[in-house]
XYZ file of C-alpha atoms in Angstrom:
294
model
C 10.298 -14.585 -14.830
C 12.540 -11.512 -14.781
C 12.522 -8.142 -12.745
C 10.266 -5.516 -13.406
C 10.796 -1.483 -13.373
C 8.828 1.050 -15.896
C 9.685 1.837 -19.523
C 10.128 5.350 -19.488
C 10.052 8.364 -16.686
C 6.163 9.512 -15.950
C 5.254 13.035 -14.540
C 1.854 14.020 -12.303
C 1.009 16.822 -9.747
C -1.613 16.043 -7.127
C -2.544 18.064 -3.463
C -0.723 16.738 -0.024
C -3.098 15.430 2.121
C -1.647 16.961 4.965
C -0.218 19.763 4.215
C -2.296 20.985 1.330
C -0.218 21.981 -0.946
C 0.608 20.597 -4.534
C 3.204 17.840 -4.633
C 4.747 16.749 -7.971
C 5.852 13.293 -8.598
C 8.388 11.394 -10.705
C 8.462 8.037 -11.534
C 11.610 6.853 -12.962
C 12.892 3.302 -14.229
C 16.020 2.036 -12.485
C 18.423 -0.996 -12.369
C 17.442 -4.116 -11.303
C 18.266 -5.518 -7.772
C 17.717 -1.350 -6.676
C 14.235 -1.775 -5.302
C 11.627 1.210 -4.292
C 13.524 4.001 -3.769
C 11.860 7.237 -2.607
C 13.640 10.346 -3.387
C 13.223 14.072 -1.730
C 14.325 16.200 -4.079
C 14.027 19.563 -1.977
C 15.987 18.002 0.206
C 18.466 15.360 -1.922
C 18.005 12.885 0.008
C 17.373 9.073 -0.560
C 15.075 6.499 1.194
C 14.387 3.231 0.168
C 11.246 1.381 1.109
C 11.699 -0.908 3.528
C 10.536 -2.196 7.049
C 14.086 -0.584 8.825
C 13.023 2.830 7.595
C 9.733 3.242 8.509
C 9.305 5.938 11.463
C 5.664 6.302 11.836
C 2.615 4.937 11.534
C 0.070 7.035 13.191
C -2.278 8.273 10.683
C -0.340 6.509 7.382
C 2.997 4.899 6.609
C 6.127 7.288 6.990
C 9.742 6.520 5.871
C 12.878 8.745 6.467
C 15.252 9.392 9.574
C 16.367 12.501 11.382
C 16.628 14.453 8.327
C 13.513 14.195 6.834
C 10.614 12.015 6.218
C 8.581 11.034 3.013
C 4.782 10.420 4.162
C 1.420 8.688 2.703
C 3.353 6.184 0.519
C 1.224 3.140 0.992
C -1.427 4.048 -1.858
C 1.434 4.332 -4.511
C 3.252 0.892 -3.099
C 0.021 -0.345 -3.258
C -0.542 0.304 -6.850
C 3.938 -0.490 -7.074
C 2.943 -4.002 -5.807
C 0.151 -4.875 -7.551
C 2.037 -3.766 -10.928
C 4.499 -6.851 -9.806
C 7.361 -3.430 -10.055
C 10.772 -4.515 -8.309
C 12.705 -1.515 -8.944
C 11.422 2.283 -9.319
C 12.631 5.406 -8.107
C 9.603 8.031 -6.579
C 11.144 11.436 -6.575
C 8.881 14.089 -4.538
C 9.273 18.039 -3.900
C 7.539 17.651 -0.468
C 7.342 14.969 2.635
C 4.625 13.345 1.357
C 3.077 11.453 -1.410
C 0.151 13.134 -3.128
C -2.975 11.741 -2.031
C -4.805 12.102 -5.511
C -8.301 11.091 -5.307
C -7.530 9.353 -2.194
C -7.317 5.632 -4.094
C -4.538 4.365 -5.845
C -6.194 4.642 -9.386
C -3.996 7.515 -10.521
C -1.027 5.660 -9.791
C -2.240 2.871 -11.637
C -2.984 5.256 -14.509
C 0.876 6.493 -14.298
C 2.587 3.233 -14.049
C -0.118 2.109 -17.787
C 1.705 5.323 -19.560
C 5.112 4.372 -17.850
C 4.856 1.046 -19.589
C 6.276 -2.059 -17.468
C 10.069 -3.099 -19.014
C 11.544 -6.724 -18.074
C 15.258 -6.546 -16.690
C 18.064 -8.942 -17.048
C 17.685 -10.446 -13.799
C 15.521 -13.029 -12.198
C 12.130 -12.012 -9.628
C 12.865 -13.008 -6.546
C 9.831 -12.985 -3.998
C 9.044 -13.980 -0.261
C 7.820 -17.167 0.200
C 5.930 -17.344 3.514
C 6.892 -20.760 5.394
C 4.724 -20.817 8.265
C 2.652 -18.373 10.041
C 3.183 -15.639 11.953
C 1.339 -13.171 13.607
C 1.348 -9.878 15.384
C -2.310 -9.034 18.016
C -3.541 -6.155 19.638
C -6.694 -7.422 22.163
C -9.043 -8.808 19.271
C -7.459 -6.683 16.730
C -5.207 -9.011 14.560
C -2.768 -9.184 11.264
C -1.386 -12.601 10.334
C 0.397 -14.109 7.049
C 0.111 -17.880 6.183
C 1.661 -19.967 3.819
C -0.612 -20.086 0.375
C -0.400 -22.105 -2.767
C -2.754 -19.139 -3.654
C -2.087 -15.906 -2.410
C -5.227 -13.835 -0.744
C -6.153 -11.043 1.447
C -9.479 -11.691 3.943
C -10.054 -8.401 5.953
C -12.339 -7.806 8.373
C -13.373 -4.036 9.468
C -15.587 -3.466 12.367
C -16.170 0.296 13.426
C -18.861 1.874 15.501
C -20.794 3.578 12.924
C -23.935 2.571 10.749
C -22.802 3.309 7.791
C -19.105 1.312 8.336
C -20.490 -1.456 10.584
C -18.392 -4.808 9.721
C -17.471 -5.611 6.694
C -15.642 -8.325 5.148
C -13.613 -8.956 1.897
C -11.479 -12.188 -0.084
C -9.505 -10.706 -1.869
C -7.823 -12.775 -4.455
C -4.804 -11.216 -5.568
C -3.495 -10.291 -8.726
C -3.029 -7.543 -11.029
C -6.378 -7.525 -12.768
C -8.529 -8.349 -9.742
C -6.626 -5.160 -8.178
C -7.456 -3.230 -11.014
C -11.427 -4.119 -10.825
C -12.161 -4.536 -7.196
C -9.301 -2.104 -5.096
C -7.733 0.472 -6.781
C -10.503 2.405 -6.826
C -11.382 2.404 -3.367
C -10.926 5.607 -1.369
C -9.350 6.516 1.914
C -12.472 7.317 4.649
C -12.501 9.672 7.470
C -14.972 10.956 10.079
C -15.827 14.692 9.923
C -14.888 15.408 13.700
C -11.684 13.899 13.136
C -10.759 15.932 10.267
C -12.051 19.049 12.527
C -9.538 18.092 15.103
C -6.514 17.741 12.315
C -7.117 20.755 10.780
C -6.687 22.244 14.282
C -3.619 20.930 14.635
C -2.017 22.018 11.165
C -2.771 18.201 10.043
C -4.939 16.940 7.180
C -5.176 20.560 5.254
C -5.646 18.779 1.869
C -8.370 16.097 3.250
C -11.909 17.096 1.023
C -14.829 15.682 -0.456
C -12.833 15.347 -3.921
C -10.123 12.611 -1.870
C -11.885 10.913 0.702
C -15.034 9.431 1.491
C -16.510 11.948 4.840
C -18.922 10.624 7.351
C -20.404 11.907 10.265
C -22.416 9.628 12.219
C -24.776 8.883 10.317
C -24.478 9.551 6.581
C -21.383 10.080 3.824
C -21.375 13.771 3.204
C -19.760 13.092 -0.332
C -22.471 13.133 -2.800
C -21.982 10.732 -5.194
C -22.510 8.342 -2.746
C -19.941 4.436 -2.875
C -17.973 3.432 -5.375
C -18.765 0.073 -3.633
C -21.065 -0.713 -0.950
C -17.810 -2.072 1.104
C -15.543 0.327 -0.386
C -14.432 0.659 3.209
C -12.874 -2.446 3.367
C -11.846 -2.829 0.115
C -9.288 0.494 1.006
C -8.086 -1.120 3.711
C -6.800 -4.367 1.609
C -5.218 -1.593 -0.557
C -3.327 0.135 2.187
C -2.074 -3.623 3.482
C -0.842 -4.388 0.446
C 0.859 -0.921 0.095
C 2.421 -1.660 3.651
C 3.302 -5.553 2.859
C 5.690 -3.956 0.163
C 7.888 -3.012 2.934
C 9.361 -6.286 3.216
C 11.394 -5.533 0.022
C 9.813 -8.367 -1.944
C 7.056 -9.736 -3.844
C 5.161 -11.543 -0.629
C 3.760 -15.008 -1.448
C 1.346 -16.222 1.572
C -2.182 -16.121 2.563
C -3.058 -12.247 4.512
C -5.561 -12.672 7.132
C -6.886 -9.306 9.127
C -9.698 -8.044 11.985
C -9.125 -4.524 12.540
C -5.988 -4.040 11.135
C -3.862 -1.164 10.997
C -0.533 0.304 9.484
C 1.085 0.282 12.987
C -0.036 -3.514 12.701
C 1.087 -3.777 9.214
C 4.718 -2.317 10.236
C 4.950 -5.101 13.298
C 4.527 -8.083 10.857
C 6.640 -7.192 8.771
C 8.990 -6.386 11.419
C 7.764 -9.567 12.967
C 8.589 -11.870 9.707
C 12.316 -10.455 8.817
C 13.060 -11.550 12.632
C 12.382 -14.823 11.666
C 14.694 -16.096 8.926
C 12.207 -20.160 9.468
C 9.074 -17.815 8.797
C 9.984 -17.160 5.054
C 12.552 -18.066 2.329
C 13.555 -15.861 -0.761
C 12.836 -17.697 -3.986
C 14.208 -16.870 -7.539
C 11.234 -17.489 -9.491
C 13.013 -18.864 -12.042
C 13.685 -21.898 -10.106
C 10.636 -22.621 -9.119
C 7.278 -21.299 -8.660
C 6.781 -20.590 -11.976
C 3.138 -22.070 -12.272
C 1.512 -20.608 -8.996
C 3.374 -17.295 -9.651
C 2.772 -16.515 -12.912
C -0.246 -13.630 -12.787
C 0.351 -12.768 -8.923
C 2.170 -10.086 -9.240
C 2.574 -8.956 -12.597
């Protein structure tokens, strides 16, 4: 099995989530062995996506340094990921990624017109080896070693219509197609009040996230699933597991997770040269891996 990047260079516009304003984005093919490589290009400046460069992870996963910063990616490496995509280069007019209908279903829809191309170079992914695991009180992320990979995530929030919720997610690219693409990013009304009031969250609306207050979802059409919920938050995990610069092989296990929890695993794993072992797929792994990723 050979690297992946996209066939040809795809354009698309959507609104910043936090700023408001509209953010056009580039997806380009590049070389193999270059990885994800996020590019400002109001401010020339390069960041590739990986655990050493994230700065933030308040209110969604931030890259960058002193110089600038490239915001929201984890939607897009989400839909990166689950197109099995090694190498790609993301270039942006803004600090953030455009939060489109607030799922990762447009990216999806850019990376089908891209077209996926096959380089002259073997897939390498991340084999987990044995478990590790990062805790907060109850609150939990963990990755296991899998002969099938999955994601089992567990939300639990103080509000009827959230409640807990639980999904098995077993992962490849047509299962993320069907069941988590499509699921949005949620927020509470009160907290977007208090964003807004700090210059934060100018783009958030009914037309890119689901809006509760406490007791109903103000957007209309109602659920795309009854656990949508959940299912977004297996889509934002696997947007942050891409951090770890490869394909990730092993069993994801969650209650309550979080991207700052996300960010210490995978800070927590590269540590740990026992926990994991990079494997060309072409000598070995074939069988199990064939239909993960790509």
């Amino acid at each position: 099995m050979k690297q992946l990047s996209i066939a040809k260079p795809v354009r698309g516009v959507g609104i910043g989530l936090h700023k408001g304003e509209p953010i056009e984005i580039l997806l380009e093919p590049l070389e193999a062995n270059s990885g994800i490589v996020f590019f400002r290009s109001d401010l020339n400046l390069s960041y590739k996506a990986q655990a050493n460069n994230v700065i933030d992870t308040k209110m969604a996963t931030v890259i960058g340094d002193d110089k600038g910063f490239v915001s929201t990616i984890e939607h897009l490496m989400s839909a990166i990921n689950a197109y099995g995509i090694d190498n790609i280069r993301i270039v942006l007019n803004a600090n953030e990624a455009p939060i489109m209908d607030g799922s990762s279903i447009s990216f999806c829809m850019m990376l089908d017109e891209a077209g996926i191309k096959e380089l002259d170079a073997p897939k390498q992914i991340m084999v987990i080896k044995k478990a590790v695991e990062v805790r907060d009180g109850d609150r939990f992320v963990r990755l296991l070693p899998t002969k099938i990979p999955r994601i089992n995530y567990t939300i639990k929030f103080d509000n009827p219509i959230i409640g807990e919720q639980n999904y098995n997610f077993e992962f490849s690219k047509k299962n993320y197609i069907e069941q988590i693409a499509r699921a949005r990013t949620f927020g509470f009304l009160k907290d977007a009040n208090a964003l807004r009031a700090m210059n934060l969250g100018l783009g958030a609306s009914l037309e890119n996230a689901i809006i509760l207050d406490d007791n109903k979802i103000l957007n209309p059409e109602g659920l795309r699933f009854k656990d949508e919920f959940v299912r977004h938050k297996i889509l934002d995990a696997i947007g942050d597991l891409t951090l770890l610069g490869y394909r990730v092989f092993g069993d994801y296990i969650s209650y309550a997770g979080s991207h700052h929890l996300n960010h210490l695993l995978t800070k927590e794993v590269l540590k740990d040269s026992s926990a994991y072992e990079i494997v060309s797929v072409e000598k070995g792994y074939e069988e199990a891996y064939e239909g993960v990723f790509a």
